[in-house]
PDB file of C-alpha atoms and ligand atoms in Angstrom:
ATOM      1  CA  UNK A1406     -63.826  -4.117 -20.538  1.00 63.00           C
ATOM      2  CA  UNK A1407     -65.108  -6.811 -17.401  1.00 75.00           C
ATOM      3  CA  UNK A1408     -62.341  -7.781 -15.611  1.00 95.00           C
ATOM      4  CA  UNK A1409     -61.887 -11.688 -14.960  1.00 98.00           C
ATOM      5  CA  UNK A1410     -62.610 -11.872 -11.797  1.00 98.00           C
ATOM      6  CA  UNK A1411     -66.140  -9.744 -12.380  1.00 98.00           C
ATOM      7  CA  UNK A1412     -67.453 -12.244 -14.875  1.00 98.00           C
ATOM      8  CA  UNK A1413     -66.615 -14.701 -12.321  1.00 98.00           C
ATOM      9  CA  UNK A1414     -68.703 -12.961  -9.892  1.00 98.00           C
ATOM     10  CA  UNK A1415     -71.603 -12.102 -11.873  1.00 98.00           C
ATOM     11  CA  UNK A1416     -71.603 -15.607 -13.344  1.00 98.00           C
ATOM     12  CA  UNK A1417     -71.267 -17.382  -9.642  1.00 98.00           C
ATOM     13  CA  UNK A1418     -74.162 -14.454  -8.995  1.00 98.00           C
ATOM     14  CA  UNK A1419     -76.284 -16.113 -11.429  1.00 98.00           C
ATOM     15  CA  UNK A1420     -76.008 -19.386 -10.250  1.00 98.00           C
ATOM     16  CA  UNK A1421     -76.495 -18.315  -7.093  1.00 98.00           C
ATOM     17  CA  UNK A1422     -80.243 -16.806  -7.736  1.00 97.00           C
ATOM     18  CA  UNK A1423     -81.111 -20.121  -9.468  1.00 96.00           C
ATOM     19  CA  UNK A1424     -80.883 -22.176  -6.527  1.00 96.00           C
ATOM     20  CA  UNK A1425     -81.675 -20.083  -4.206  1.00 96.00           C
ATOM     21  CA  UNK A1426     -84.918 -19.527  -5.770  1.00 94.00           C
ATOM     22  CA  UNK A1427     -85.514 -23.478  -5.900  1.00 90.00           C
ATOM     23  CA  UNK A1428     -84.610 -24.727  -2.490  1.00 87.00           C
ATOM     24  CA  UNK A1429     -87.610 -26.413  -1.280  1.00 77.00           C
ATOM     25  CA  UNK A1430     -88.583 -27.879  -4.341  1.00 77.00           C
ATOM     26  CA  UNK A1431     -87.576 -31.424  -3.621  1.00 64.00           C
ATOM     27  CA  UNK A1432     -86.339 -32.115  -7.281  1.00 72.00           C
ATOM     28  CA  UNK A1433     -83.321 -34.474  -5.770  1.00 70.00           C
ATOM     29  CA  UNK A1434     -82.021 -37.272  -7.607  1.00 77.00           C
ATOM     30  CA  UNK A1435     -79.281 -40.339  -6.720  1.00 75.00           C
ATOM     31  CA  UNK A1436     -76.263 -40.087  -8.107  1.00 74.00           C
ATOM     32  CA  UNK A1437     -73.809 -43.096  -8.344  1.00 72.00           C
ATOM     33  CA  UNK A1438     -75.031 -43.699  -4.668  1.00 73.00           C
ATOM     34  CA  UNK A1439     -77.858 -43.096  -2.048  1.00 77.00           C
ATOM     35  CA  UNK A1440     -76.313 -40.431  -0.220  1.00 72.00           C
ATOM     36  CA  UNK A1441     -74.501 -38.524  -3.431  1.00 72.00           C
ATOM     37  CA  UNK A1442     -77.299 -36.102  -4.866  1.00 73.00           C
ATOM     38  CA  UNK A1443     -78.178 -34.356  -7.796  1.00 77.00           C
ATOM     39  CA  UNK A1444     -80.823 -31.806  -8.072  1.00 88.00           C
ATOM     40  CA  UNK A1445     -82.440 -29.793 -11.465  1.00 91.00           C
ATOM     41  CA  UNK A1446     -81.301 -26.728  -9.717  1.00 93.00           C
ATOM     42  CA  UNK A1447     -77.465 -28.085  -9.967  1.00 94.00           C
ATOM     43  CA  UNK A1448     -77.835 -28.388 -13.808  1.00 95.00           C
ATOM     44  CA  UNK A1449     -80.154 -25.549 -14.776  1.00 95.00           C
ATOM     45  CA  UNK A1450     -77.358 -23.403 -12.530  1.00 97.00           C
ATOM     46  CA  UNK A1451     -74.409 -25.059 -14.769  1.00 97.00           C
ATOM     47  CA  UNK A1452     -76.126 -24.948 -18.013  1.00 97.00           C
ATOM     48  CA  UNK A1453     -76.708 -20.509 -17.175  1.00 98.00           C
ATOM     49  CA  UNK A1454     -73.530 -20.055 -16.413  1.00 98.00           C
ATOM     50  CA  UNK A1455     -71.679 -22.186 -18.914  1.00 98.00           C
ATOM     51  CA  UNK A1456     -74.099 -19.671 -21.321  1.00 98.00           C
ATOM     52  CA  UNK A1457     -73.033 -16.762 -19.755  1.00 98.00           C
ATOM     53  CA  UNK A1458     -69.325 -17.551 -19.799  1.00 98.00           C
ATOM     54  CA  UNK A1459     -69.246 -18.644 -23.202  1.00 98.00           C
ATOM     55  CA  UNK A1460     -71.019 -15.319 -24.370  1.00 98.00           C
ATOM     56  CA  UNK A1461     -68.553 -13.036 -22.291  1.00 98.00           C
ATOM     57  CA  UNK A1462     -65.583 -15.253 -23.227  1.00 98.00           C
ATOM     58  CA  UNK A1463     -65.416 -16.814 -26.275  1.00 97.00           C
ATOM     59  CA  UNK A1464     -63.640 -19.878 -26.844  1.00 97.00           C
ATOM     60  CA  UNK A1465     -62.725 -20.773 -22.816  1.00 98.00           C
ATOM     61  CA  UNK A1466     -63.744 -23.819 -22.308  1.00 98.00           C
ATOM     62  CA  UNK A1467     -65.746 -24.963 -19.076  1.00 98.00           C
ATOM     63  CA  UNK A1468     -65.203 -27.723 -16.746  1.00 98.00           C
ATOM     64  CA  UNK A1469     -68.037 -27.944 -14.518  1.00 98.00           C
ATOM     65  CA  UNK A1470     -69.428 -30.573 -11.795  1.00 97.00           C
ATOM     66  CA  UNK A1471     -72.727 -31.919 -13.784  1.00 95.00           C
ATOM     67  CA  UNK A1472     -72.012 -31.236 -17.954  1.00 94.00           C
ATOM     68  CA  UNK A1473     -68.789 -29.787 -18.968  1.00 93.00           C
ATOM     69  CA  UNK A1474     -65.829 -31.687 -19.430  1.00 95.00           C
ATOM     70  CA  UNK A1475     -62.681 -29.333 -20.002  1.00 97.00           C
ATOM     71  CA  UNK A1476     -59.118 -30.181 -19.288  1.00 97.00           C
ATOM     72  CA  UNK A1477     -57.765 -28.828 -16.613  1.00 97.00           C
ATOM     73  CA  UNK A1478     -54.474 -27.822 -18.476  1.00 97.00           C
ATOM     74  CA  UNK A1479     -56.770 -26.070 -20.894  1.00 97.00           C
ATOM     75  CA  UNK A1480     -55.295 -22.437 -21.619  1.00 97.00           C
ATOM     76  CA  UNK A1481     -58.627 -20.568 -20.888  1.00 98.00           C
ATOM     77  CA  UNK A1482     -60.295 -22.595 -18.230  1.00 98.00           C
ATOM     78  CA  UNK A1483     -63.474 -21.873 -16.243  1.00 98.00           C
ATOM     79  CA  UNK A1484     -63.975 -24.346 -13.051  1.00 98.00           C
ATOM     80  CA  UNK A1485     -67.232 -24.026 -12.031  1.00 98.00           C
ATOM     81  CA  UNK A1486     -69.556 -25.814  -9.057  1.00 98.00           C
ATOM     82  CA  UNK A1487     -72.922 -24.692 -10.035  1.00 98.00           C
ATOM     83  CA  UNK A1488     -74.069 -25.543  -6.456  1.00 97.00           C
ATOM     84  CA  UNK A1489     -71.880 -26.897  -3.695  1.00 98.00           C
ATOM     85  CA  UNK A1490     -73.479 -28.028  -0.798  1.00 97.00           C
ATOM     86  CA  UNK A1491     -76.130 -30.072  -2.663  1.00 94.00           C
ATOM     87  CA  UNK A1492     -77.104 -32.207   0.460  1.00 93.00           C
ATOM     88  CA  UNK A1493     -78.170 -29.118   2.600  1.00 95.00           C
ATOM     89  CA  UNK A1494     -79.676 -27.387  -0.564  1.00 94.00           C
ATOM     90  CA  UNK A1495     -81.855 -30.730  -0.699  1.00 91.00           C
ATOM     91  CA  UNK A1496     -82.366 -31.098   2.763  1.00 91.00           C
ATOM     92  CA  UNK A1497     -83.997 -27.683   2.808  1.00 93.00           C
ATOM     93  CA  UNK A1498     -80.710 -26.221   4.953  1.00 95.00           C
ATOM     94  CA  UNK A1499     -79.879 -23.223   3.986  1.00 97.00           C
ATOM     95  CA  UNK A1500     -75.700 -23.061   3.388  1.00 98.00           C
ATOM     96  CA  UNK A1501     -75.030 -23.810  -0.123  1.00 98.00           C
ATOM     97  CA  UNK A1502     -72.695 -21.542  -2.348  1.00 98.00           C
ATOM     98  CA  UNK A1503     -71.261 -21.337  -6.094  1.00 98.00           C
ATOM     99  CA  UNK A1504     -68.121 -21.191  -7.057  1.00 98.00           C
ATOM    100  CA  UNK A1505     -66.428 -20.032 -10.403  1.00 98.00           C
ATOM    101  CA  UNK A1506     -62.768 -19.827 -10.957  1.00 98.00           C
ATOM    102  CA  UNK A1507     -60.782 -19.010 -13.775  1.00 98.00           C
ATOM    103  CA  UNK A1508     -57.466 -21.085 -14.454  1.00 98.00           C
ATOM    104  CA  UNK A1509     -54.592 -20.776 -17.475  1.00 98.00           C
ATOM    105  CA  UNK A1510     -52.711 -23.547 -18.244  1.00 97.00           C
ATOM    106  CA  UNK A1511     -53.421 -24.550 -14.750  1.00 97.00           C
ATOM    107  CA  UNK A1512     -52.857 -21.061 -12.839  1.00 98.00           C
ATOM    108  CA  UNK A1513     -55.983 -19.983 -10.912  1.00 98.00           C
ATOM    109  CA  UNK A1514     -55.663 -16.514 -11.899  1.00 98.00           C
ATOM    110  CA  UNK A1515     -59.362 -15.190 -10.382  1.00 98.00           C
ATOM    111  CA  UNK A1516     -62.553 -16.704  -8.149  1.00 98.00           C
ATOM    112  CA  UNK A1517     -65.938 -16.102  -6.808  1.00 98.00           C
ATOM    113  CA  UNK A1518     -67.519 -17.879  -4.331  1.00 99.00           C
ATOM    114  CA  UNK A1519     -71.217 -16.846  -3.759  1.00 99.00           C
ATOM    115  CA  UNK A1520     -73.616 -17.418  -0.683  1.00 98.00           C
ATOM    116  CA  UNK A1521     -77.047 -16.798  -1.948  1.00 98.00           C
ATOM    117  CA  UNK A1522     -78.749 -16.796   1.346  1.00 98.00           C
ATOM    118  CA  UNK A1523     -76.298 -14.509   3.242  1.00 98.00           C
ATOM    119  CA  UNK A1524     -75.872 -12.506   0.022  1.00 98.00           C
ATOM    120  CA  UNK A1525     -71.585 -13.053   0.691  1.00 99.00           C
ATOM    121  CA  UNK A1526     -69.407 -13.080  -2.531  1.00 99.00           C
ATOM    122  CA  UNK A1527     -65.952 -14.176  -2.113  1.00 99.00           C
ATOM    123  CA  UNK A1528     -63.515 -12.981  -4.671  1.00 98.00           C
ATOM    124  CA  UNK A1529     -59.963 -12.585  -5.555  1.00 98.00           C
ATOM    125  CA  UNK A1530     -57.928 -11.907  -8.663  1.00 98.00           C
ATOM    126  CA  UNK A1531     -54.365 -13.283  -8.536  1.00 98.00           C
ATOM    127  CA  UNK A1532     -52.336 -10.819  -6.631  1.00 98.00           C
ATOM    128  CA  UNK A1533     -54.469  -8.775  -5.792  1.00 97.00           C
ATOM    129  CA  UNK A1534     -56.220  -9.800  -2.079  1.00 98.00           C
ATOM    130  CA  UNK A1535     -59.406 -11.341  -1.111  1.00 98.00           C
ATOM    131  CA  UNK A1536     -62.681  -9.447  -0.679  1.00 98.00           C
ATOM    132  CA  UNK A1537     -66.132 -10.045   0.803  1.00 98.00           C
ATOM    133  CA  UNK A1538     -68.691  -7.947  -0.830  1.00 98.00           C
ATOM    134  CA  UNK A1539     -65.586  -5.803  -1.460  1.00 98.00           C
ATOM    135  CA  UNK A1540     -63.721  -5.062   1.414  1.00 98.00           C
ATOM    136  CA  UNK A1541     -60.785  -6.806   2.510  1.00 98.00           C
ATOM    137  CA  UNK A1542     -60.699 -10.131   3.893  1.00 98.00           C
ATOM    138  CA  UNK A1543     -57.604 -11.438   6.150  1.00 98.00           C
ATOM    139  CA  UNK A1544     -56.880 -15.089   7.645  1.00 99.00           C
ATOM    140  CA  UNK A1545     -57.541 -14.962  11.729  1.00 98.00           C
ATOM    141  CA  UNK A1546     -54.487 -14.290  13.876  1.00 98.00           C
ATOM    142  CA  UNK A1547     -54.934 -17.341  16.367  1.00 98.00           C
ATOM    143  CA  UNK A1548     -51.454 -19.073  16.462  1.00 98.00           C
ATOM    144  CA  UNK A1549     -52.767 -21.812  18.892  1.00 98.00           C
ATOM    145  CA  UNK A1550     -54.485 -24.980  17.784  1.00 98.00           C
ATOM    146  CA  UNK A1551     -56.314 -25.719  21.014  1.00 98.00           C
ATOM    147  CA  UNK A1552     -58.070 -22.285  20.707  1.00 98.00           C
ATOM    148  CA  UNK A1553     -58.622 -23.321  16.978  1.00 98.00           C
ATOM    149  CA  UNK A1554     -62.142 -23.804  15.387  1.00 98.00           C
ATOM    150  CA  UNK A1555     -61.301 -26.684  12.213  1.00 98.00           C
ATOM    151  CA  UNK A1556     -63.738 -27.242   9.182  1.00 98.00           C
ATOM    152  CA  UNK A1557     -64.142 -30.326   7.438  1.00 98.00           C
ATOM    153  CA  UNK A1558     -65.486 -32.656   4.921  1.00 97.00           C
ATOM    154  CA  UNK A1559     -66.882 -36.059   4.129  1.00 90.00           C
ATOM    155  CA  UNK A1560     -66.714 -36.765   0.885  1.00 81.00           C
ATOM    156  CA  UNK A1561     -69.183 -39.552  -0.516  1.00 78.00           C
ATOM    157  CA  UNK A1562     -67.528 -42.779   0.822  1.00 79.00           C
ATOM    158  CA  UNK A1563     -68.103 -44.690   3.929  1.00 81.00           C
ATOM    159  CA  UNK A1564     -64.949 -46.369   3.935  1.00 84.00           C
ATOM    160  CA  UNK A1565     -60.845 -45.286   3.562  1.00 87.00           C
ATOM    161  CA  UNK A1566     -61.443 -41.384   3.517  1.00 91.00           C
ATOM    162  CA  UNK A1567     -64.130 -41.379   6.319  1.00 92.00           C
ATOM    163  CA  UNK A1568     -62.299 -43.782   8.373  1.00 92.00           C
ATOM    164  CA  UNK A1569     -58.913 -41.384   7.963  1.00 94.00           C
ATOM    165  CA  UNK A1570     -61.235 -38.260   8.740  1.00 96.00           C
ATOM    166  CA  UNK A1571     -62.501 -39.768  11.797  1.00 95.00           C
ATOM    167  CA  UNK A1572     -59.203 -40.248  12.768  1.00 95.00           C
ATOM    168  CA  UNK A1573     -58.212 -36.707  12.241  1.00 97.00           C
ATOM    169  CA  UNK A1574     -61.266 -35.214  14.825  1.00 97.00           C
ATOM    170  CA  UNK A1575     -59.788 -37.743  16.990  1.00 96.00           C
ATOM    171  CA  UNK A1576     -56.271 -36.530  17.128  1.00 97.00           C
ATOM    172  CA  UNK A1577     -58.156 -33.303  16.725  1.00 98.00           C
ATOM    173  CA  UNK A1578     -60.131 -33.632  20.025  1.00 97.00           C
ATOM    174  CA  UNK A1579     -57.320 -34.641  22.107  1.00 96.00           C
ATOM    175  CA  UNK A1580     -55.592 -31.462  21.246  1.00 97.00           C
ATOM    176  CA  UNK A1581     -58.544 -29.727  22.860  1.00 97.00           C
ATOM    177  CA  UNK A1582     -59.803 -27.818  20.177  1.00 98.00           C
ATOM    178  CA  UNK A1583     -62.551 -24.950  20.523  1.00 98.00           C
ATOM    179  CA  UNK A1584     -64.769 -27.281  17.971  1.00 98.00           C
ATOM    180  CA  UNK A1585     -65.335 -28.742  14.481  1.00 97.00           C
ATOM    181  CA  UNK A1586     -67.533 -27.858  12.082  1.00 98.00           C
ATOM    182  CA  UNK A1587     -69.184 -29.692   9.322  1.00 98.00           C
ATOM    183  CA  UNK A1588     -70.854 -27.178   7.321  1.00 98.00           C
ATOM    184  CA  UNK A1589     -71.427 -29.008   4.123  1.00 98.00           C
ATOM    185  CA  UNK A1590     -69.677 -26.737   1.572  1.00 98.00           C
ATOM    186  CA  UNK A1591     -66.132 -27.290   0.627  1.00 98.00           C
ATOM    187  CA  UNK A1592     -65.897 -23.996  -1.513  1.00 98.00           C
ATOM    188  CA  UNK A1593     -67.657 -22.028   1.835  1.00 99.00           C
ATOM    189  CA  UNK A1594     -65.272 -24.117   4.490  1.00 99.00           C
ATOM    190  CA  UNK A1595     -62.477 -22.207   2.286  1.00 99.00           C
ATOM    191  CA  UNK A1596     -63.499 -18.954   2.382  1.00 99.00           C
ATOM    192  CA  UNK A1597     -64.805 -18.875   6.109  1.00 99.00           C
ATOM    193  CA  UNK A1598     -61.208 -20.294   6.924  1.00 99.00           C
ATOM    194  CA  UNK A1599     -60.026 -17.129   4.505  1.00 99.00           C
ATOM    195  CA  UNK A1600     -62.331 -14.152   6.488  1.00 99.00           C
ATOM    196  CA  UNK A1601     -60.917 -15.886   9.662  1.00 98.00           C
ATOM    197  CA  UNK A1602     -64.289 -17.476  10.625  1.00 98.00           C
ATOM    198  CA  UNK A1603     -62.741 -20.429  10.864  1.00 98.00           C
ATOM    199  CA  UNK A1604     -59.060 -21.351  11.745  1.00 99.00           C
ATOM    200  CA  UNK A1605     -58.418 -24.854   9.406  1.00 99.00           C
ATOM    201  CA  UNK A1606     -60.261 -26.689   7.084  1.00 99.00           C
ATOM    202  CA  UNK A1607     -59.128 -30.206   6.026  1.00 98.00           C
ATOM    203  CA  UNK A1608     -60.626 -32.651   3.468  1.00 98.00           C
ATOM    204  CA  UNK A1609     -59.125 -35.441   1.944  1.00 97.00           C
ATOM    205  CA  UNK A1610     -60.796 -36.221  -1.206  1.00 96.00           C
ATOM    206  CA  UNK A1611     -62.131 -32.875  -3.396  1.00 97.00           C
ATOM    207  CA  UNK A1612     -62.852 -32.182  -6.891  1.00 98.00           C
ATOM    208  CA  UNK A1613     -61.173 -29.289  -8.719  1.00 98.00           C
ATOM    209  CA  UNK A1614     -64.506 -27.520  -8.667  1.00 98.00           C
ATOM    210  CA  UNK A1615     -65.525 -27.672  -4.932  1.00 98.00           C
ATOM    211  CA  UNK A1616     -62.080 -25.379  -4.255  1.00 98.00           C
ATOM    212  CA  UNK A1617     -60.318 -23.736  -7.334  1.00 98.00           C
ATOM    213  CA  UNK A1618     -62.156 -20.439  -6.454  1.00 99.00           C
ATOM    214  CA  UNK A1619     -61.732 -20.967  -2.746  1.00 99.00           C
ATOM    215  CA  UNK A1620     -58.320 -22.032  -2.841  1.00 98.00           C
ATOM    216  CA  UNK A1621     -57.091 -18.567  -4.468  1.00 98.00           C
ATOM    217  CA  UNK A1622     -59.607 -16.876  -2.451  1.00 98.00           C
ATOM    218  CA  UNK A1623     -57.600 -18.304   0.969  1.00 99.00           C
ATOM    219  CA  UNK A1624     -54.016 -17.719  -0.681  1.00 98.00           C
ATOM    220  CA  UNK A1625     -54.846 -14.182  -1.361  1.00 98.00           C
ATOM    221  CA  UNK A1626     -56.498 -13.676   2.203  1.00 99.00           C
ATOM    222  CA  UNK A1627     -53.049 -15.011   3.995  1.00 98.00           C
ATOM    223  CA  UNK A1628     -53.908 -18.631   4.312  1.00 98.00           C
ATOM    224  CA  UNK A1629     -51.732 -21.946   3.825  1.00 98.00           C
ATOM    225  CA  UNK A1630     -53.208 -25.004   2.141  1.00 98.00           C
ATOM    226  CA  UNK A1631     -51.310 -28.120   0.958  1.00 98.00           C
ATOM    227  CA  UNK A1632     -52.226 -31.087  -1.109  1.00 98.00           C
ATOM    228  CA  UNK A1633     -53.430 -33.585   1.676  1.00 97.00           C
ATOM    229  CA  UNK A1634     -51.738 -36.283  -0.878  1.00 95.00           C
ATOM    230  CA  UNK A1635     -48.430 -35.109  -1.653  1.00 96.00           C
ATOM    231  CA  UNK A1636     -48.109 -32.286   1.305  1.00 97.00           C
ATOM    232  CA  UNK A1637     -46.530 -29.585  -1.595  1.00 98.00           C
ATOM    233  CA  UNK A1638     -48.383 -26.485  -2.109  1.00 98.00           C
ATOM    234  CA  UNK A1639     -51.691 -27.177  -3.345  1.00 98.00           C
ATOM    235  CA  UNK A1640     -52.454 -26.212  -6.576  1.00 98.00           C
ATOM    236  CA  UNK A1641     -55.729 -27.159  -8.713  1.00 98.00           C
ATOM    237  CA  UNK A1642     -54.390 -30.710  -9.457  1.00 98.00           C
ATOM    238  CA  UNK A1643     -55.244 -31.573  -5.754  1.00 98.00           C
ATOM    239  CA  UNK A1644     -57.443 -33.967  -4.732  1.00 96.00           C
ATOM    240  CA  UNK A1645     -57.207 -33.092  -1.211  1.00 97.00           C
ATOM    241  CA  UNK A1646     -56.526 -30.214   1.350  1.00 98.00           C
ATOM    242  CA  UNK A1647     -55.087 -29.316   4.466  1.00 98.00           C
ATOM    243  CA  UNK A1648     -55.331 -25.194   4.850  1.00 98.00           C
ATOM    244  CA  UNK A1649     -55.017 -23.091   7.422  1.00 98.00           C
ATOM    245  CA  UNK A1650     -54.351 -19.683   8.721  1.00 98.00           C
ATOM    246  CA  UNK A1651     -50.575 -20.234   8.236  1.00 98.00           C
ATOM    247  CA  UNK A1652     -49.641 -19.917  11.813  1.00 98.00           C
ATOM    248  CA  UNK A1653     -51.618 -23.417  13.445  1.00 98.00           C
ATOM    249  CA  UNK A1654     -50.283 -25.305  10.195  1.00 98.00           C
ATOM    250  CA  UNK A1655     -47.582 -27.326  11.654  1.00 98.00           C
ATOM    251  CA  UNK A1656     -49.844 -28.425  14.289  1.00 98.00           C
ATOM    252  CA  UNK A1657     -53.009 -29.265  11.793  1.00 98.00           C
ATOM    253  CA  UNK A1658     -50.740 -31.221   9.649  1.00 98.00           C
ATOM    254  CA  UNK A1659     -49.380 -33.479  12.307  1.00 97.00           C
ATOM    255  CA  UNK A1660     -52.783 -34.196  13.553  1.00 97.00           C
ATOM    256  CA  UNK A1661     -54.094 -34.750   9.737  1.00 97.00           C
ATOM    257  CA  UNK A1662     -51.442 -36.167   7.494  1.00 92.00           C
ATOM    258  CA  UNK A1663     -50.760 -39.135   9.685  1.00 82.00           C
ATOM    259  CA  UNK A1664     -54.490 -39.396  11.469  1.00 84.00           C
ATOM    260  CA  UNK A1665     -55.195 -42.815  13.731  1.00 79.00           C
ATOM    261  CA  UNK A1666     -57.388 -45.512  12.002  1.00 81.00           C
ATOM    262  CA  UNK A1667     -60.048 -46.041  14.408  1.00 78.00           C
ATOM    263  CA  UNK A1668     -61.143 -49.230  12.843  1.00 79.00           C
ATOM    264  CA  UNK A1669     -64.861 -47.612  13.624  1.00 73.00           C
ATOM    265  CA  UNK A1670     -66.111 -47.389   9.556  1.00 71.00           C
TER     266      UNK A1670
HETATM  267  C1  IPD B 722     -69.592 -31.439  -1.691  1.00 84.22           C
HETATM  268  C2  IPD B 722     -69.547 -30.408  -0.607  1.00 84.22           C
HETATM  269  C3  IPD B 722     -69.175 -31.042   0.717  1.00 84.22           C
HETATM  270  C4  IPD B 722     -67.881 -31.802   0.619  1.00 84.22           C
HETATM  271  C5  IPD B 722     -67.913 -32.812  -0.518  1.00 84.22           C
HETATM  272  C6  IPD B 722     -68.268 -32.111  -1.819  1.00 84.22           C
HETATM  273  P1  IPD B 722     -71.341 -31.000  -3.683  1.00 84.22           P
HETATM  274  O1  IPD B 722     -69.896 -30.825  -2.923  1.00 84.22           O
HETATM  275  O2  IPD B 722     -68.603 -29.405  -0.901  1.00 84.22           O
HETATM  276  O3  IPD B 722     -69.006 -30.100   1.737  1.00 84.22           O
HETATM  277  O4  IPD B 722     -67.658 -32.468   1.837  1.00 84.22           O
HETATM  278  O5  IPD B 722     -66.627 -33.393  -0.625  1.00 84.22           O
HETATM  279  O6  IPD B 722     -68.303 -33.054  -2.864  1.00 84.22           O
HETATM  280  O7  IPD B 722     -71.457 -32.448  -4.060  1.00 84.22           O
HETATM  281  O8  IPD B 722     -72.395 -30.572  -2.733  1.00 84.22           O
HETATM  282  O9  IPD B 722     -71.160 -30.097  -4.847  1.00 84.22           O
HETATM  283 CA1   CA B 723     -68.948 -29.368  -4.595  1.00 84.22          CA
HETATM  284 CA1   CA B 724     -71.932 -29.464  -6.822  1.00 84.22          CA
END
């Protein structure tokens, strides 16, 4: 019998080949606003692997970005993000990943996170470690947040949550970080922080489906991520995160949980 976590990386496979054989094709649509996107290749990815799940396990139930509506306390639960990183996929750049998790009752028990143009799966089963293409995959060792690299995200608003990010690089800067990145993939930021490519990641408004995979991907790699909401361990009820490497998390936090307005947005 498949184990969990390989159905989660064939299906996140699947997806993967879908869009990566449709970037270029300028099918994007508006969401609910200018800059939030939709493209065919988003649904026709959800709509094969909510198939494929369903065939290898019947009865779960699917929550997914585009079509599926699942409760996330549902006892077999697939989260899936048939393509995250649908701005870059749309603006023909090529960093865009899919990401399938498995929850019960609102465990994450397994995850894949597939890059279809580096050919990089990210998995983990709970308890078991985190793998790239299946070897081992470990948190950096950098204890020192002004020889840190952070990730981060703007979710689609142009007003509190940008404002309170901007205010985080700030504080950020002046701590003389190496950099920030803004890669466009919340489910890649997470497992880049987890193979130690990057050092944080924080964002402070996410859906279940941009890190459920990623999250237990970064856990089981060594990481540290908190709800950027309530600060307790984050868990897939979040709707925000502030990870890390473990050993720069003190520092992150105090330059990300109380960030400066800069009155800027
Ligand atoms: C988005 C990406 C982006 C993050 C946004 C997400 P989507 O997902 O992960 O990096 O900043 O918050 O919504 O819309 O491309 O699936
Ligand atoms: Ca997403
Ligand atoms: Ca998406």
């Amino acid at each position: 019998m498949k184990e969990i976590v390989e159905i989660a990386q064939e299906a996140a496979m699947r997806g993967g080949r879908i869009i990566a054989s449709s970037i270029g094709t300028g099918d994007t649509m508006q969401k609910d606003s200018t800059y939030n996107l939709v493209t065919d290749a988003d649904r026709r990815s959800e709509e094969h692997i909510a198939h494929f799940l369903s065939q290898e396990m019947p009865g779960s139930s699917i929550l997914g970005e585009e079509m599926h509506r699942a409760a996330l306390e549902s006892d077999r639960l697939w989260v899936v993000d048939p393509l995250d990183g649908t701005t870059n996929f749309s603006h023909g750049i090529p960093h865009f990943g899919v990401s399938v998790a498995y929850a019960e009752t609102g465990t994450i028990l397994a995850g894949a996170v597939y890059d279809p143009m580096r050919r990089e799966m990210f998995s983990a089963s709970l308890g078991q470690g985190a793998t790239l293409n299946g070897n081992p995959i470990r948190v950096s060792g950098n204890s020192r947040l002004n020889q840190s690299i952070i990730a981060t995200g703007f979710y689609y608003d142009r007003g509190e949550t940008m404002e309170k990010t901007l205010g985080a690089l700030h504080a950020l800067f002046n701590k003389d970080i190496h950099c920030m990145r803004r890669m466009g993939a919340a489910s890649l930021d997470l497992t880049w922080l987890a193979a130690g490519r990057f050092d944080g990641y924080f964002e402070y408004t996410l859906s279940p489906w941009d890190f459920a995979a990623g999250l237990l991907i970064l856990s089981e790699a060594g990481g540290r991520a908190i709800d950027a909401r309530t600060g307790m361990p984050a868990d897939l009820f979040a709707s925000g995160l502030i990870c890390s490497n473990g050993r720069i998390h003190d520092e992150l936090v105090a330059c990300t949980v109380n960030a400066p307005r800069l009155g800027i947005v």
